[in-house]
Short mmCIF file of C-alpha atoms in Angstrom, two decimals:
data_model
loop_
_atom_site.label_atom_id
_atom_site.label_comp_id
_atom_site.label_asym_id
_atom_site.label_seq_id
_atom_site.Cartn_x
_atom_site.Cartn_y
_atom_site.Cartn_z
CA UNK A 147 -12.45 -0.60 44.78
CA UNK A 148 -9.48 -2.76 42.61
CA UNK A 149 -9.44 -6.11 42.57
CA UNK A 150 -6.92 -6.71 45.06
CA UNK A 151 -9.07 -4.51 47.68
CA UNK A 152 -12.14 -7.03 46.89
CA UNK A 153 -10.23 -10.23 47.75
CA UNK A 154 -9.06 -8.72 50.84
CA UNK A 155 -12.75 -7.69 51.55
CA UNK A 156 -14.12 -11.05 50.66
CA UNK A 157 -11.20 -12.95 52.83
CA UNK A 158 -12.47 -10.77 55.87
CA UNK A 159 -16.06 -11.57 55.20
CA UNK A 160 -15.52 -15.56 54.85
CA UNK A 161 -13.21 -15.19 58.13
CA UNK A 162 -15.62 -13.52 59.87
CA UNK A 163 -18.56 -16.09 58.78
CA UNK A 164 -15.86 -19.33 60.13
CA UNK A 165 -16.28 -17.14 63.67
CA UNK A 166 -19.82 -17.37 64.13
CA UNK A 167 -21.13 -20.86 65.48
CA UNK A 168 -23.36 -21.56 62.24
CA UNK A 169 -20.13 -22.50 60.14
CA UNK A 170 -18.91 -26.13 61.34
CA UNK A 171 -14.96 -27.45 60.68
CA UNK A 172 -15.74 -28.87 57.42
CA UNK A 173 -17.54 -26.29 55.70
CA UNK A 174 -14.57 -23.92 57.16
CA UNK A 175 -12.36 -25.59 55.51
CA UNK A 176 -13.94 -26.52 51.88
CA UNK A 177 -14.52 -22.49 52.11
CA UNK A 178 -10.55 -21.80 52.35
CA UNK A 179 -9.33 -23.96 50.03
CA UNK A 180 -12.05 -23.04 47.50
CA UNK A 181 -10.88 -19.36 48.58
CA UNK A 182 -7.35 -19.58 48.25
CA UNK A 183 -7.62 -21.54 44.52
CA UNK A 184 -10.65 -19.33 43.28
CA UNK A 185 -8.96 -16.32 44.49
CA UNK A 186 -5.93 -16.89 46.20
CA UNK A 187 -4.70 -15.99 49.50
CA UNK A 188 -4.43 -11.90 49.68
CA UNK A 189 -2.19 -12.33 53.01
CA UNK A 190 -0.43 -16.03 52.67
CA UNK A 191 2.37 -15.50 54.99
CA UNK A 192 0.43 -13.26 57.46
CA UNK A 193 -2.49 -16.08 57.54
CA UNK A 194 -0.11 -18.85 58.14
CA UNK A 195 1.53 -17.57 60.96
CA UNK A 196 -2.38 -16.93 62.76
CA UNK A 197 -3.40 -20.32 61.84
CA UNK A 198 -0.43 -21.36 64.31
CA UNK A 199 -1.29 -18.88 67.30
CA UNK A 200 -4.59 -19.76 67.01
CA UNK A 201 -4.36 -23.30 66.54
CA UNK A 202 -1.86 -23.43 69.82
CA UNK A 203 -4.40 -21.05 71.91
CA UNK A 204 -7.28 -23.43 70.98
CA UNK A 205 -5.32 -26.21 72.28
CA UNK A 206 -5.03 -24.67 75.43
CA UNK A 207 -8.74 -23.59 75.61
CA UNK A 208 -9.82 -27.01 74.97
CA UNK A 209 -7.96 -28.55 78.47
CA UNK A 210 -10.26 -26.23 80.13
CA UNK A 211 -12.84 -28.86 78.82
CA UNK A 212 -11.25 -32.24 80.27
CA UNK A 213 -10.27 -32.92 83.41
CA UNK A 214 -6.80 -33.97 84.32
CA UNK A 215 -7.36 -37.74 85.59
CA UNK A 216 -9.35 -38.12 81.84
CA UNK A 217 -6.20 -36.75 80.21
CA UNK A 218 -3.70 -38.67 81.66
CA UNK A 219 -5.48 -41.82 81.46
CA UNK A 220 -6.18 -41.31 77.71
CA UNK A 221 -2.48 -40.69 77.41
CA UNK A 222 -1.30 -44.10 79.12
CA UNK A 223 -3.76 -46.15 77.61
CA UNK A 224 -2.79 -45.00 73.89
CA UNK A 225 1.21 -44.94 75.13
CA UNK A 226 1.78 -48.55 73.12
CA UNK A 227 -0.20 -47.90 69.90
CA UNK A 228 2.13 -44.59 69.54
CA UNK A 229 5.26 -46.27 70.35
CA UNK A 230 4.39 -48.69 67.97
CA UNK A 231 3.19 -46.53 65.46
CA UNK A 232 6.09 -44.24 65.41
CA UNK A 233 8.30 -47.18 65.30
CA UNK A 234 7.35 -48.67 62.49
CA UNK A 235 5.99 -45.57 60.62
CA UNK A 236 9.23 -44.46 60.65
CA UNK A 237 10.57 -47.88 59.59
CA UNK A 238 8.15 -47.91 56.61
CA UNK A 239 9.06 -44.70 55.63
CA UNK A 240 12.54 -45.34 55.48
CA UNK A 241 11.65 -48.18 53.01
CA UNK A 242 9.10 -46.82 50.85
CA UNK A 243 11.64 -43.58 50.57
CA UNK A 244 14.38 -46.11 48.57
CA UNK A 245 11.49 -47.78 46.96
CA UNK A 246 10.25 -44.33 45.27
CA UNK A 247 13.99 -43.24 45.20
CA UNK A 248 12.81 -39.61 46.63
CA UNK A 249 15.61 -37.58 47.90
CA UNK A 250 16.80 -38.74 51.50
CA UNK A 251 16.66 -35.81 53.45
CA UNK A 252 13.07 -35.41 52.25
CA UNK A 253 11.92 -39.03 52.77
CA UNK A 254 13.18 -38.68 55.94
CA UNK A 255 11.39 -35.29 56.92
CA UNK A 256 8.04 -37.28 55.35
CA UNK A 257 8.17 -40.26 57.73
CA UNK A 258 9.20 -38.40 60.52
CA UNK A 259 5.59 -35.80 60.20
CA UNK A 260 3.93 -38.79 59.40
CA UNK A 261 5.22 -40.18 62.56
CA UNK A 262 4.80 -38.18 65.18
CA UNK A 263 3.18 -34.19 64.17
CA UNK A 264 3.57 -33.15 60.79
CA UNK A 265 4.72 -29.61 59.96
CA UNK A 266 5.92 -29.00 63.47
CA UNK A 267 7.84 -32.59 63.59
CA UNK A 268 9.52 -31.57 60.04
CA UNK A 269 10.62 -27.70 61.33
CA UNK A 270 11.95 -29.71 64.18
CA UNK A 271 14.31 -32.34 62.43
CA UNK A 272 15.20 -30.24 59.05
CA UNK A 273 18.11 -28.83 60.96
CA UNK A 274 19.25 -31.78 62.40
CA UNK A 275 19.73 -33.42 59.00
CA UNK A 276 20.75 -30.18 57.67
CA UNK A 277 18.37 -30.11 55.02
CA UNK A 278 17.87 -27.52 52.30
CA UNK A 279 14.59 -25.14 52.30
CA UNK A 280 13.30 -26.97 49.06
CA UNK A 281 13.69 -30.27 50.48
CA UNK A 282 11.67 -28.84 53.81
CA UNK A 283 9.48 -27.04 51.81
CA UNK A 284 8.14 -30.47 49.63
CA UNK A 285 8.13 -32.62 52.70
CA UNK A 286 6.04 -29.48 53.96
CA UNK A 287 3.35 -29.34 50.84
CA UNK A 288 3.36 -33.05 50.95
CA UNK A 289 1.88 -33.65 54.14
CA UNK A 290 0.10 -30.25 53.95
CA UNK A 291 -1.68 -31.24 51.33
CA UNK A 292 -2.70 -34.62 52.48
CA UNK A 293 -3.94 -32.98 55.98
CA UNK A 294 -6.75 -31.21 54.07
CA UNK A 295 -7.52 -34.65 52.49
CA UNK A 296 -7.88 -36.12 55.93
CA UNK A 297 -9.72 -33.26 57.15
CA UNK A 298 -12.54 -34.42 54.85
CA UNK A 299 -11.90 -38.06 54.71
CA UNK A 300 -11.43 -39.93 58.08
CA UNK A 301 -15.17 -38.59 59.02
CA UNK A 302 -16.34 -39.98 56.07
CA UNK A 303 -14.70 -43.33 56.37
CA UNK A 304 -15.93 -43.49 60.00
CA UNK A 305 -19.48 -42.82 59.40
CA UNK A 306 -19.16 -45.67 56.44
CA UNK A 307 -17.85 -48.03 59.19
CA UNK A 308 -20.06 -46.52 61.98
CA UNK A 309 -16.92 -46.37 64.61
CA UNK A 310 -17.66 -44.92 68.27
CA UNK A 311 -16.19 -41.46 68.94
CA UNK A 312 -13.65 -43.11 70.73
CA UNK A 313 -12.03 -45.40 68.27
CA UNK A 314 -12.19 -42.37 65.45
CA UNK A 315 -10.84 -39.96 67.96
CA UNK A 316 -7.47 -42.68 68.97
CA UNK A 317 -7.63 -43.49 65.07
CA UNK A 318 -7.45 -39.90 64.52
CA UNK A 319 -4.85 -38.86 67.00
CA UNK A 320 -2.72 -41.66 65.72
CA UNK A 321 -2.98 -41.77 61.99
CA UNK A 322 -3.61 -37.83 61.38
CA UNK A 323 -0.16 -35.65 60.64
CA UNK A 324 -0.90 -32.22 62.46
CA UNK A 325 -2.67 -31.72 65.49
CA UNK A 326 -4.86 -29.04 63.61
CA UNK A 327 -6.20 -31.83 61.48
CA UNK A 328 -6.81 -34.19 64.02
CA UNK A 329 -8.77 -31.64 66.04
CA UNK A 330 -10.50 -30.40 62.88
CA UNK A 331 -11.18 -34.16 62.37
CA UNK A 332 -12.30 -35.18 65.30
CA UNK A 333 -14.59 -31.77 66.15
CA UNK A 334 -16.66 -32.67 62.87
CA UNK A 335 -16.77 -36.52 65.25
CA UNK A 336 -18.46 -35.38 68.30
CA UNK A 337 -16.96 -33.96 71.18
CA UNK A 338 -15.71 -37.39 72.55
CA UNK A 339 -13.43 -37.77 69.44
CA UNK A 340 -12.49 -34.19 69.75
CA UNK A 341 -11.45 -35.00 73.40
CA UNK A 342 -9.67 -38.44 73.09
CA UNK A 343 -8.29 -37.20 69.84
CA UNK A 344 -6.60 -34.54 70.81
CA UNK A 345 -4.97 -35.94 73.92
CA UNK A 346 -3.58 -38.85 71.86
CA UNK A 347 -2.28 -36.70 69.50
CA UNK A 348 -0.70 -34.45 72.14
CA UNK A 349 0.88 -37.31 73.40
CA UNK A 350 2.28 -38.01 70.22
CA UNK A 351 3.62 -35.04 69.81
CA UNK A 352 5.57 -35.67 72.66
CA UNK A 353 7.96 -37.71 71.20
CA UNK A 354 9.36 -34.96 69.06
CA UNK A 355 11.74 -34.16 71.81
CA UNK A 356 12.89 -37.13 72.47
CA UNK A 357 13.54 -38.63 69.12
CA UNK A 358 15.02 -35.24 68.01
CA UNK A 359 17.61 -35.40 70.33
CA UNK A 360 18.73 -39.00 69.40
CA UNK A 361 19.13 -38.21 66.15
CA UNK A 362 21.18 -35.29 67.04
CA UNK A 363 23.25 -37.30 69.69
CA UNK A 364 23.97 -39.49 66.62
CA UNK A 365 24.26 -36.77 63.96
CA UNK A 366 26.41 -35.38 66.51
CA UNK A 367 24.13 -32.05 65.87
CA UNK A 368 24.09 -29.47 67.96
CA UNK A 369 20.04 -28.84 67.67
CA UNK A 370 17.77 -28.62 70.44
CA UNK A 371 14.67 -29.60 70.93
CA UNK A 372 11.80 -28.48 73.66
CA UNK A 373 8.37 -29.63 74.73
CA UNK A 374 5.71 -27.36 72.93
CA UNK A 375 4.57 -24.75 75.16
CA UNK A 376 1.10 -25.33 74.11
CA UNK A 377 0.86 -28.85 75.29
CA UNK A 378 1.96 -27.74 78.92
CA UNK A 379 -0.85 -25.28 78.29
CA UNK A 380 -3.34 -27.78 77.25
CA UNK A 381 -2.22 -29.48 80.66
CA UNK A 382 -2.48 -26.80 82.89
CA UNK A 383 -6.05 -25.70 81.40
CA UNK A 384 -7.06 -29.54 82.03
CA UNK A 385 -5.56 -29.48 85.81
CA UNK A 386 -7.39 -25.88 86.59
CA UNK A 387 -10.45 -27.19 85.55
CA UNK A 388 -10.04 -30.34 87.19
CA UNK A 389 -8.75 -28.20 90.79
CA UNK A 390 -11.61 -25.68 90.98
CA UNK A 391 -14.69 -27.81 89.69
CA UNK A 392 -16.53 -24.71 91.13
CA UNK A 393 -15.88 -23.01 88.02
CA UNK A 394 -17.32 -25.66 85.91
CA UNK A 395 -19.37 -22.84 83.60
CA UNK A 396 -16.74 -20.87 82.61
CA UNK A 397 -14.57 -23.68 81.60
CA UNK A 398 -16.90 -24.50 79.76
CA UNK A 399 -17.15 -21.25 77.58
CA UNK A 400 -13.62 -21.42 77.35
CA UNK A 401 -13.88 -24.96 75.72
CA UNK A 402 -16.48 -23.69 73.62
CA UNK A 403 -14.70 -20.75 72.29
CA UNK A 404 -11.36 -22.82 71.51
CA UNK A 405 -13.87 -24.82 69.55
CA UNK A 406 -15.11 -22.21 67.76
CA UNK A 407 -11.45 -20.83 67.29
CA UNK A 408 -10.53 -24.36 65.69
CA UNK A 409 -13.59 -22.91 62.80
CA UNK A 410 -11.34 -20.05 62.36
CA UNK A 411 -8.02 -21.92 61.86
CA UNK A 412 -9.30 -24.52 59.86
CA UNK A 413 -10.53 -21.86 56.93
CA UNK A 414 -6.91 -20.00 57.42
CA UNK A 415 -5.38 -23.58 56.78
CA UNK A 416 -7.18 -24.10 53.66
CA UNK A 417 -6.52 -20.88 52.43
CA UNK A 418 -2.73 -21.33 52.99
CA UNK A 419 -3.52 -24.56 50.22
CA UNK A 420 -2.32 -22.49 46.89
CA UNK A 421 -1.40 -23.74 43.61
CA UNK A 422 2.27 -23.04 44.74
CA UNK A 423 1.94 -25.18 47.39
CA UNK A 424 0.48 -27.95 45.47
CA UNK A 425 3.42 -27.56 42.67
CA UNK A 426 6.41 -27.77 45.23
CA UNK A 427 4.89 -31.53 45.88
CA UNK A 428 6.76 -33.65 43.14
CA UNK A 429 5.30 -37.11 42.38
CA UNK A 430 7.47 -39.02 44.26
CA UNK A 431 7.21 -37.48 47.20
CA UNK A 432 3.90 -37.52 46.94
CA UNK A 433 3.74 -41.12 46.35
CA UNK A 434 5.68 -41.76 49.20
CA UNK A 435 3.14 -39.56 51.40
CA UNK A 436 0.02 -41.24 50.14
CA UNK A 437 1.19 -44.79 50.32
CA UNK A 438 2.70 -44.17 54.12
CA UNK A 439 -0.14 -42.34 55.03
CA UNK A 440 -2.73 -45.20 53.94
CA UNK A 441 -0.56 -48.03 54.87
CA UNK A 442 -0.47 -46.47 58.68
CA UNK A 443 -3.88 -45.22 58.64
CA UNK A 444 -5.28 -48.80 57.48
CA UNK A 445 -3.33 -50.40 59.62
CA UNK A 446 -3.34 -48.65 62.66
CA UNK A 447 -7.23 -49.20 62.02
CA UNK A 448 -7.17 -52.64 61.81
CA UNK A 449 -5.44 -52.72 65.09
CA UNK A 450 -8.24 -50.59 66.70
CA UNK A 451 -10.86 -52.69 65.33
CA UNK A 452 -9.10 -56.26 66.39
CA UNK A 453 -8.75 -57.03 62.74
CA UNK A 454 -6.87 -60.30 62.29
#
């Protein structure tokens, strides 16, 4: 067997490890990143584009888990601190972008993942502002990169501050780029965080539509954008589940599965972290990331806890 045959091996071996229910999100996703640098990645592109079907299908399975009334409520009661948040996210984006001097296009892409959903935010508004694939790709690495970081992070910080699953799982929905992050996140939380979290988040990610098209209007762009599919399927799962109550057991092993699929995802997102990825992120956007990302996750924290 060549070398090339025994990474492929060993990728199918960790993979099929993340799928059994002794591997937690964490550990999932230490394993692909410490696979994809040791290694590397023997099917990048292939992996990436699973990590999304699987991340979206989890999604779904996870309504099956919530009822309706729970979702909604989440949603209306976390409806200021995202207006809010995107608002002036974006704002401080826009100012840390001339402070750092990184290219426009790409401080704009930043801020706007930051915002509202990371990488699905930035394929959204990179052909509104008719932006080039390198500047897309760097805005891409740069919150990538600092998704695995909060992957690992926000838990920690949470246990240090001992937060209730529902402040780290609004916290998380709110200050965590991608939804795969926040879920990955807020699984390793409990399943309240996981819960709250994720309906915050997919609230959030809402506002993609929305905002796109005003900044097309006033582009005068002819880009569209549409509500995720998976979020009407996250709603649907939520109002089945909440309509036949009857059926209470198998939602629930279809909650548990998604959970289990979220594992999966997380290791394929780490191993999509290469050392090409990491050199596409130049320093300033980088900078600009890190200090966005810290100033909104601090103070959307503060706000949570009633800080003065």
């Amino acid at each position: 067997m060549d070398q090339d045959s025994r990474r492929r091996a060993l990728f199918i071996a960790a993979l099929a490890i993340c799928a059994t229910p002794w591997v937690g999100a964490a550990t999932a996703l230490v394993l692909g990143i410490a696979f994809s640098l040791g290694l590397g990645n023997p099917w990048p592109v292939g992996s990436a584009r699973a990590s999304k079907i699987i991340l979206q299908l989890s999604v779904v399975g996870l309504g099956f888990g919530l009822h309706l009334e729970e979702v909604l409520q989440t949603g209306r009661s976390s409806f200021t601190y995202t207006l809010v948040g995107i608002a002036g996210t974006l704002a401080l984006g826009f100012v840390l972008g001339r402070l750092f001097r990184t290219d426009q296009n790409t401080s704009a892409l930043i801020s706007f993942g930051t915002a509202i959903c990371g990488g699905s935010a930035i394929a959204a508004l990179a052909p509104v502002l008719k932006a080039k694939t390198e500047e897309t790709a760097v805005a891409l690495a740069t919150v990538f990169t600092l998704n695995a970081v909060a992957l690992l992070l926000f838990p920690a910080i949470a246990h240090l501050l001992q937060l209730d699953q529902g402040t780290f799982g609004i916290w998380a929905g709110l200050a965590i780029h991608d939804t795969s992050s926040v879920v990955g996140a807020a699984s390793v939380y409990g399943d309240e965080a996981l819960a709250i979290g994720t309906t915050v988040k997919l609230t959030r990610a809402l506002w993609i539509t929305p905002v796109v098209l005003g900044l097309a209007c006033m582009k005068k762009s002819e880009q569209k954008a549409r509500v995720p599919l998976f979020i009407v399927g996250f709603l649907l799962a939520a109002g089945l589940s909440s309509i036949f109550p009857q059926y209470a057991e198998s939602w629930g092993a279809l909650a548990a599965l998604a959970r289990q699929c979220l594992v999966v995802t997380l290791f394929l997102i780490g191993a999509g972290l290469s050392r090409e990825v990491l050199r596409k992120v130049g320093i300033r956007p980088l900078l600009q990331g890190i200090t966005l990302w810290i100033l909104v996750s601090g103070l959307t924290l503060a706000a949570l806890l009633g800080l003065p």
